Coordinates of C-alpha atoms in Angstrom, one line a residue:
M131 CA -0.1 0.2 0.1
S132 CA 1.3 3.6 -0.7
R133 CA 2.2 6.1 2.1
S134 CA -1.0 7.9 1.3
G135 CA -3.2 4.9 2.2
V136 CA -2.5 5.8 5.7
G137 CA -4.9 9.1 6.9
L138 CA -3.8 11.5 9.3
V139 CA -6.2 10.2 11.9
L140 CA -3.3 7.5 12.6
L141 CA -1.3 10.4 14.3
L142 CA -4.1 11.0 16.5
F143 CA -4.3 7.5 17.8
I144 CA -0.6 7.3 18.4
A145 CA -0.4 10.7 20.2
G146 CA -3.3 9.9 22.5
M147 CA -1.2 7.0 23.9
S148 CA 0.7 7.3 27.2
P149 CA 4.5 7.9 26.2
D150 CA 5.5 6.0 29.3
G151 CA 2.9 3.2 28.6
V152 CA 4.5 3.1 25.2
A153 CA 7.8 3.1 26.2
A154 CA 7.0 0.0 28.3
R155 CA 5.3 -2.0 25.5
Q156 CA 7.8 -1.5 23.4
A157 CA 10.4 -3.0 25.8
Q158 CA 8.2 -6.0 26.0
A159 CA 7.0 -6.4 22.7
P160 CA 8.6 -8.2 20.0
E161 CA 10.1 -6.6 16.9
R162 CA 6.9 -7.0 14.8
L163 CA 3.3 -7.1 15.8
R164 CA 1.6 -10.6 15.7
V165 CA -1.8 -10.5 14.5
F166 CA -4.4 -13.3 14.2
L167 CA -6.8 -12.0 11.4
D168 CA -10.4 -13.4 11.9
C169 CA -12.0 -12.7 8.6
F170 CA -14.8 -14.7 6.8
R171 CA -14.2 -14.2 2.9
C172 CA -11.3 -11.8 3.2
D173 CA -8.6 -11.8 0.7
F174 CA -5.7 -12.9 2.7
D175 CA -3.0 -12.8 0.3
Y176 CA -3.6 -9.4 -0.9
I177 CA -3.8 -8.3 2.8
R178 CA -0.5 -10.0 3.8
T179 CA 1.0 -8.5 0.6
E180 CA 0.0 -4.9 1.2
M181 CA 0.6 -5.1 5.0
P182 CA 4.0 -6.9 5.5
F183 CA 5.0 -4.8 8.6
V184 CA 3.4 -7.2 10.9
D185 CA 3.6 -11.2 11.4
Y186 CA 0.2 -12.8 10.7
M187 CA -0.4 -16.1 13.1
R188 CA -1.8 -19.2 12.3
D189 CA -3.7 -19.5 15.9
R190 CA -4.8 -16.4 18.4
T191 CA -3.0 -17.9 21.2
D192 CA 0.2 -16.4 19.7
A193 CA -1.1 -13.2 18.6
D194 CA -0.7 -9.7 20.3
V195 CA -3.9 -8.8 18.6
H196 CA -7.0 -10.5 17.4
I197 CA -8.7 -8.8 14.7
L198 CA -12.1 -10.1 14.5
V199 CA -14.2 -8.9 11.2
T200 CA -18.2 -9.3 11.0
Q201 CA -20.2 -8.0 8.2
Q202 CA -24.1 -7.4 7.3
G203 CA -25.4 -6.3 4.0
V204 CA -26.6 -2.7 3.6
G205 CA -29.6 -1.0 2.0
A206 CA -27.8 0.0 -1.3
G207 CA -26.6 -3.7 -1.8
G208 CA -23.1 -3.0 -0.3
Q209 CA -21.5 -4.6 2.6
E210 CA -21.0 -3.0 6.3
Y211 CA -17.7 -4.4 7.8
T212 CA -17.1 -4.2 11.5
L213 CA -13.7 -4.6 12.7
N214 CA -13.1 -5.2 16.4
F215 CA -9.3 -5.2 17.5
I216 CA -9.0 -7.3 20.7
G217 CA -5.8 -7.0 22.5
L218 CA -3.8 -10.1 23.9
R219 CA -1.0 -10.7 25.9
T220 CA 0.9 -7.3 26.5
F221 CA -1.9 -5.6 24.8
T222 CA -4.8 -6.9 26.9
G223 CA -7.5 -4.5 27.8
I224 CA -6.8 -2.5 24.8
A225 CA -9.7 -2.6 22.2
D226 CA -10.7 -0.6 19.6
T227 CA -14.0 -1.0 16.9
L228 CA -13.7 0.6 13.4
R229 CA -16.0 0.2 10.3
Y230 CA -15.7 0.2 6.7
V231 CA -18.9 0.5 4.2
S232 CA -18.6 -0.9 0.4
T233 CA -21.2 -0.1 -2.0
A234 CA -23.0 -2.4 -4.6
E235 CA -20.9 -0.8 -7.4
D236 CA -17.5 -1.5 -5.6
T237 CA -15.3 -4.3 -7.5
D238 CA -13.5 -6.7 -5.5
D239 CA -10.5 -4.8 -5.8
V240 CA -11.9 -1.6 -4.5
R241 CA -13.6 -3.6 -1.6
R242 CA -10.5 -5.4 -0.4
R243 CA -8.3 -1.8 -0.8
G244 CA -10.9 -0.1 1.6
L245 CA -10.8 -2.8 4.0
T246 CA -7.1 -3.0 3.9
R247 CA -6.8 0.8 4.5
V248 CA -9.1 0.4 7.6
L249 CA -7.3 -2.7 8.8
M250 CA -4.0 -0.7 8.9
M251 CA -5.6 2.2 10.5
G252 CA -6.9 -0.1 13.4
M253 CA -3.4 -1.8 13.7
M254 CA -1.5 1.6 14.3
P255 CA -2.0 2.1 18.0
Y256 CA -0.5 -1.4 18.6
V257 CA 2.3 -0.7 16.0
A258 CA 3.3 2.3 17.9
A259 CA 3.9 0.3 21.1
T260 CA 6.6 -2.0 18.9
P261 CA 10.2 -1.3 18.2
L262 CA 9.1 -0.7 14.7
A263 CA 7.1 2.4 15.5
P264 CA 9.8 4.8 14.4
R265 CA 9.8 3.4 10.9
I266 CA 6.2 4.3 10.2
V267 CA 5.4 7.0 8.1
I268 CA 2.0 8.8 8.3
A269 CA 0.6 10.9 5.2
L270 CA -2.5 12.4 4.5
A271 CA -4.2 11.0 1.5
E272 CA -5.5 13.5 -1.4
D273 CA -9.1 14.2 -0.6
E274 CA -11.0 12.0 -2.8
G275 CA -14.5 12.5 -1.3
P276 CA -16.2 10.4 1.1
V277 CA -15.1 6.7 1.0
G278 CA -17.5 3.8 2.4
T279 CA -20.5 6.1 3.3
V280 CA -24.0 5.6 2.6
P281 CA -25.4 8.8 1.1
S282 CA -28.0 11.1 2.4
Q283 CA -31.5 11.1 1.7
G284 CA -31.2 14.8 -0.2
E285 CA -28.0 13.4 -2.4
D286 CA -29.5 10.2 -3.5
P287 CA -31.8 10.4 -6.7
W288 CA -33.1 7.1 -6.3
N289 CA -34.4 7.7 -2.7
F290 CA -32.7 4.6 -1.5
W291 CA -34.3 2.3 -4.0
V292 CA -32.0 -0.3 -5.4
F293 CA -33.2 -2.8 -7.9
E294 CA -31.5 -6.0 -9.5
V295 CA -32.7 -8.1 -12.3
G296 CA -31.1 -11.3 -13.8
A297 CA -31.4 -14.3 -15.7
D298 CA -29.7 -17.8 -16.1
F299 CA -29.9 -20.5 -18.7
N300 CA -27.9 -23.7 -18.7
R301 CA -28.0 -27.0 -20.8
E302 CA -26.4 -30.3 -20.3
E303 CA -26.4 -33.3 -23.0
E304 CA -25.2 -36.9 -23.1
S305 CA -25.9 -39.8 -25.5
L306 CA -29.3 -41.0 -23.8
E307 CA -30.2 -37.7 -21.6
K308 CA -30.6 -33.8 -22.0
E309 CA -31.4 -31.2 -19.6
Q310 CA -32.0 -27.8 -19.7
E311 CA -32.8 -25.2 -17.3
A312 CA -33.9 -21.5 -17.2
E313 CA -34.2 -19.0 -14.2
F314 CA -35.0 -15.6 -13.9
E315 CA -35.1 -13.0 -10.8
F316 CA -35.8 -9.4 -10.1
S317 CA -35.6 -7.6 -6.7
A318 CA -36.2 -4.2 -5.6
N319 CA -35.6 -2.8 -2.0
R320 CA -35.3 0.4 -0.1
T321 CA -33.4 0.1 3.4
T322 CA -33.2 3.2 5.7
E323 CA -32.7 3.4 9.6
D324 CA -36.3 3.6 9.9
W325 CA -37.8 1.5 7.2
K326 CA -37.0 -1.6 5.2
I327 CA -38.9 -2.7 2.4
D328 CA -37.9 -5.9 0.0
I329 CA -39.8 -7.1 -3.1
R330 CA -38.5 -10.2 -5.2
L331 CA -39.9 -12.2 -8.1
D332 CA -38.3 -15.3 -9.3
G333 CA -39.2 -18.3 -11.4
S334 CA -37.4 -21.3 -13.0
Y335 CA -38.2 -24.1 -15.7
S336 CA -36.5 -27.2 -15.9
E337 CA -37.0 -29.9 -18.9
R338 CA -35.3 -33.1 -18.7
D339 CA -35.4 -36.0 -21.4
I340 CA -34.4 -39.5 -20.9
E341 CA -34.2 -42.3 -23.5
R342 CA -35.3 -45.5 -22.6
D343 CA -34.4 -48.8 -23.8
E344 CA -37.3 -49.5 -26.1
G345 CA -36.1 -46.1 -27.8
D346 CA -39.2 -43.9 -26.5
I347 CA -38.4 -40.6 -24.8
F348 CA -39.4 -39.9 -21.2
T349 CA -40.1 -35.9 -20.9
S350 CA -40.2 -34.6 -17.1
I351 CA -40.9 -30.8 -16.5
R352 CA -40.7 -28.8 -13.4
R353 CA -41.9 -25.3 -13.0
S354 CA -42.0 -22.8 -10.3
Y355 CA -42.9 -18.9 -10.0
G356 CA -42.9 -16.7 -6.9
A357 CA -43.1 -13.6 -5.6
D358 CA -42.7 -12.0 -1.9
F359 CA -42.6 -8.8 -0.2
L360 CA -41.6 -7.5 3.1
I361 CA -42.3 -4.2 4.9
V362 CA -40.5 -3.6 8.5
G363 CA -40.6 -0.7 10.4
S364 CA -38.0 0.0 13.4
V365 CA -39.6 0.7 16.7
G366 CA -36.7 1.8 18.9
P367 CA -33.2 -0.5 19.3
H368 CA -35.1 -3.9 20.2
F369 CA -38.3 -3.7 18.3
S370 CA -39.7 -4.0 14.8
V371 CA -43.0 -4.9 13.5
G372 CA -43.8 -5.4 9.8
M373 CA -46.1 -7.3 7.2
E374 CA -44.9 -9.9 4.7
G375 CA -46.6 -11.9 2.0
D376 CA -45.7 -14.3 -0.7
L377 CA -47.3 -15.8 -4.0
N378 CA -46.4 -19.1 -5.5
S379 CA -47.0 -21.6 -8.4
S380 CA -45.0 -25.0 -8.3
T381 CA -45.3 -28.3 -9.9
F382 CA -43.3 -29.8 -7.2
G383 CA -45.4 -28.4 -4.3
N384 CA -48.6 -29.3 -6.2
E385 CA -49.8 -25.6 -6.3
K386 CA -51.5 -23.9 -8.9
L387 CA -51.4 -20.9 -6.8
S388 CA -51.0 -20.2 -3.1
F389 CA -51.1 -16.9 -1.4
A390 CA -50.0 -16.0 2.3
L391 CA -50.2 -12.4 3.9
G392 CA -49.8 -11.7 7.8
P393 CA -48.3 -9.0 10.2
A394 CA -45.3 -9.9 12.0
V395 CA -43.4 -8.3 15.3
E396 CA -40.1 -9.3 16.3
Y397 CA -37.9 -8.2 19.7
N398 CA -34.4 -8.5 19.9
V399 CA -32.7 -8.8 23.1
F400 CA -29.7 -7.0 22.1
P401 CA -29.8 -3.9 20.5
Y402 CA -30.0 -4.2 16.2
A403 CA -26.8 -2.3 16.1
E404 CA -25.0 -5.2 17.6
S405 CA -26.3 -7.8 15.2
T406 CA -23.0 -8.5 13.6
R407 CA -21.6 -9.9 16.6
R408 CA -24.9 -11.2 18.6
R409 CA -28.6 -11.5 18.5
L410 CA -31.3 -13.1 19.9
T411 CA -34.7 -12.6 18.4
V412 CA -38.2 -13.6 18.9
L413 CA -40.8 -13.4 16.2
Y414 CA -44.4 -13.7 16.1
E415 CA -46.6 -13.7 12.7
V416 CA -50.1 -14.5 12.3
G417 CA -52.1 -14.5 8.8
F418 CA -53.9 -16.5 6.5
Q419 CA -53.0 -18.9 3.5
Y420 CA -54.8 -19.5 0.3
F421 CA -54.3 -22.7 -1.7
D422 CA -55.6 -23.5 -5.6
W423 CA -54.2 -27.3 -5.6
R424 CA -53.0 -28.8 -9.2
E425 CA -54.6 -32.2 -8.0
I426 CA -57.1 -33.0 -5.3
T427 CA -55.0 -33.6 -2.0
V428 CA -55.2 -36.6 0.7
F429 CA -57.7 -34.4 2.4
N430 CA -60.1 -34.2 -0.7
E431 CA -59.2 -30.5 -0.9
V432 CA -59.0 -28.6 -4.4
R433 CA -58.9 -25.1 -3.2
E434 CA -58.8 -23.9 0.6
T435 CA -58.1 -20.9 3.0
R436 CA -56.6 -21.5 6.2
P437 CA -55.4 -19.3 9.3
A438 CA -52.2 -19.7 10.4
H439 CA -49.6 -18.4 13.1
R440 CA -45.7 -18.8 13.3
L441 CA -43.0 -18.4 16.3
A442 CA -39.5 -18.2 15.6
I443 CA -36.6 -17.8 18.2
G444 CA -33.2 -17.4 16.7
Y445 CA -29.6 -16.8 18.3
S446 CA -26.2 -16.2 16.9
T447 CA -22.9 -14.9 18.2
R448 CA -19.3 -14.6 16.8
Q449 CA -16.6 -14.4 19.2
P450 CA -12.8 -14.9 19.2
W451 CA -13.4 -18.6 20.2
G452 CA -15.5 -19.0 17.3
N453 CA -19.3 -18.7 16.2
L454 CA -22.5 -20.4 17.1
G455 CA -26.0 -20.3 15.8
G456 CA -29.3 -21.6 16.7
S457 CA -32.9 -21.5 15.9
I458 CA -36.7 -22.7 16.9
N459 CA -39.6 -22.5 14.6
L460 CA -43.2 -23.5 15.4
S461 CA -45.8 -23.0 12.9
Q462 CA -49.6 -23.8 12.9
F463 CA -52.9 -24.0 11.1
L464 CA -55.5 -22.7 13.4
H465 CA -58.3 -24.4 11.7
D466 CA -56.9 -27.8 12.8
T467 CA -54.1 -27.5 15.5
Q468 CA -52.8 -30.9 14.7
K469 CA -51.8 -29.6 11.6
N470 CA -48.4 -28.0 12.6
R471 CA -44.6 -28.2 12.2
I472 CA -41.7 -27.8 14.7
S473 CA -38.0 -27.2 13.4
F474 CA -34.7 -27.1 15.1
D475 CA -31.5 -25.8 13.5
G476 CA -28.3 -25.5 15.3
N477 CA -24.7 -25.0 13.8
G478 CA -21.2 -23.5 15.1
N479 CA -17.3 -23.4 14.7
V480 CA -15.6 -23.7 18.0
R481 CA -11.9 -23.3 18.6
L482 CA -11.5 -26.3 21.3
W483 CA -7.8 -25.8 21.7
R484 CA -4.5 -24.5 19.9
G485 CA -5.0 -25.5 16.2
L486 CA -8.2 -27.9 17.0
N487 CA -11.6 -26.7 15.6
L488 CA -14.9 -28.4 16.2
N489 CA -17.4 -28.0 13.2
F490 CA -21.2 -29.0 13.6
G491 CA -24.7 -28.5 12.5
A492 CA -27.6 -30.3 12.8
S493 CA -31.4 -29.9 11.9
Y494 CA -34.7 -31.7 12.7
S495 CA -38.1 -30.9 11.6
R496 CA -41.3 -32.6 13.0
I497 CA -43.7 -32.1 10.1
R498 CA -47.5 -32.6 10.4
D499 CA -48.6 -30.0 8.0
Q500 CA -48.3 -31.0 4.6
L501 CA -51.6 -30.0 3.0
S502 CA -50.3 -30.4 -0.8
I503 CA -49.9 -34.0 -1.0
P504 CA -51.9 -35.3 -3.9
K505 CA -54.4 -37.9 -3.5
R506 CA -53.1 -40.5 -6.2
D507 CA -49.9 -42.5 -5.6
A508 CA -46.6 -41.1 -7.3
T509 CA -45.4 -42.8 -10.2
D510 CA -42.0 -44.2 -10.3
E511 CA -40.7 -41.7 -12.5
E512 CA -42.2 -38.9 -10.3
V513 CA -40.1 -40.6 -7.3
F514 CA -36.8 -41.2 -8.7
L515 CA -36.7 -38.0 -10.5
R516 CA -38.3 -35.9 -7.7
L517 CA -40.8 -34.3 -9.6
R518 CA -43.5 -34.0 -6.8
Q519 CA -43.2 -33.6 -3.1
L520 CA -43.8 -36.9 -1.2
R521 CA -45.1 -37.1 2.4
T522 CA -42.9 -37.5 5.3
D523 CA -43.3 -37.1 9.1
F524 CA -39.8 -35.8 9.7
R525 CA -36.7 -34.6 8.2
V526 CA -33.2 -34.7 9.7
D527 CA -30.0 -33.6 9.1
V528 CA -26.7 -34.0 11.2
R529 CA -23.2 -33.1 10.2
F530 CA -19.8 -32.6 12.2
G531 CA -16.1 -32.8 11.8
L532 CA -12.7 -32.2 13.5
S533 CA -9.9 -30.6 12.0
Y534 CA -6.6 -29.7 13.7
R535 CA -3.7 -27.8 12.4
F536 CA 0.1 -27.6 13.4
G537 CA 3.3 -26.6 12.6
S538 CA 4.7 -23.1 12.3
I539 CA 3.1 -20.5 13.8
F540 CA 3.7 -17.9 11.4
N541 CA 1.0 -17.0 8.5
N542 CA 3.1 -14.6 6.4
V543 CA 4.1 -15.9 3.1
V544 CA 1.9 -15.6 -0.1
N545 CA 2.7 -17.8 -3.0
P546 CA 0.0 -18.1 -5.7
R547 CA 1.9 -20.4 -7.7
F548 CA -0.1 -23.4 -9.2
R549 CA -3.0 -22.3 -7.3
R550 CA -5.2 -25.5 -6.8
G551 CA -8.9 -25.2 -8.1
F552 CA -7.8 -22.8 -10.7
G553 CA -7.2 -23.8 -14.2
G554 CA -6.9 -27.8 -14.0
G555 CA -6.6 -30.6 -12.2
R556 CA -4.1 -33.8 -11.5
F557 CA -2.8 -36.3 -13.7

């Protein structure tokens, strides 16, 4: 990174530290600051190349500073990065939090340069307490306008509305089989501190032709179209109220047309401002659902309108020791309370010990609310090709694993030659 990449604000950080405290830490600190960068989907190679004045540790127990980077989407389609600097060892008790906001138009290069600049700014108070401090040069960058900020409403001709449209087509062919698939999507959203509006349209069409031994062709077709909207208003730092609805049509789900609408309220035990690090939410929604079925169902219904409600409790946290998340969802049709569904979901990544990590995830659903199952039995082709939904009482998914890394504590070197997964495979 050029000298102008560090703003004059760094000088204020360093000047604010006690000279005696800096000298004492310089006597104890190693020549180079040891950093553990804990960031999901960061360009580590670029960061290590642009900031070679620190040592990057493979494990946080060897670091002087743990940098925990969390992120969340912002209204205009960009990302807000929250950088938590956590002092360890001789820097215990010294902490700071900085933020960087990218826009939807930013390229990967612009985004990584902006994030790296903020990383460098946050590390300066710690570098100032090392013997390397006298070699650090601080300069004021030329004024290039505000970087990483959300425009005010008066400056935005779109009034915070963001639109996105996309389409995709895929075709695969073999000697006895060919398949083609098309998808489209459209979204419009407007996000401010007080309101969040999200509108989405999507659709997919899939056609598969299989030649049988007798020479005839079996053709399977799957179609689905949908639209949904969400309107949420902020009520203080913990409460939100809103309305959501959706419209769907699916050959797999036996839906000629379905529609749902209902108001909802959500309470976050922690302030929403802390949602990148921790959140504990309770959401309740009540409304109705209308169904127009393609085939008569096992309950002898062709179309029906049913009241329903839902309760969802979710928790997630990302901390220096790892991350945990889980949720409980309970939904129920009010015309028949025996028709309900209970779902549990959990996942996490925990550092158990130096270099030893536990990854796990599990989900379970007890299903008693399948109104859509057709009355007639499914054909063999429909079962094998998953052309229609089948009846089930439960769904379970369990996954876990351990990983252990050992060896050199340093993680500094960048060598991009023969990068795996890029441009080929093995003999």
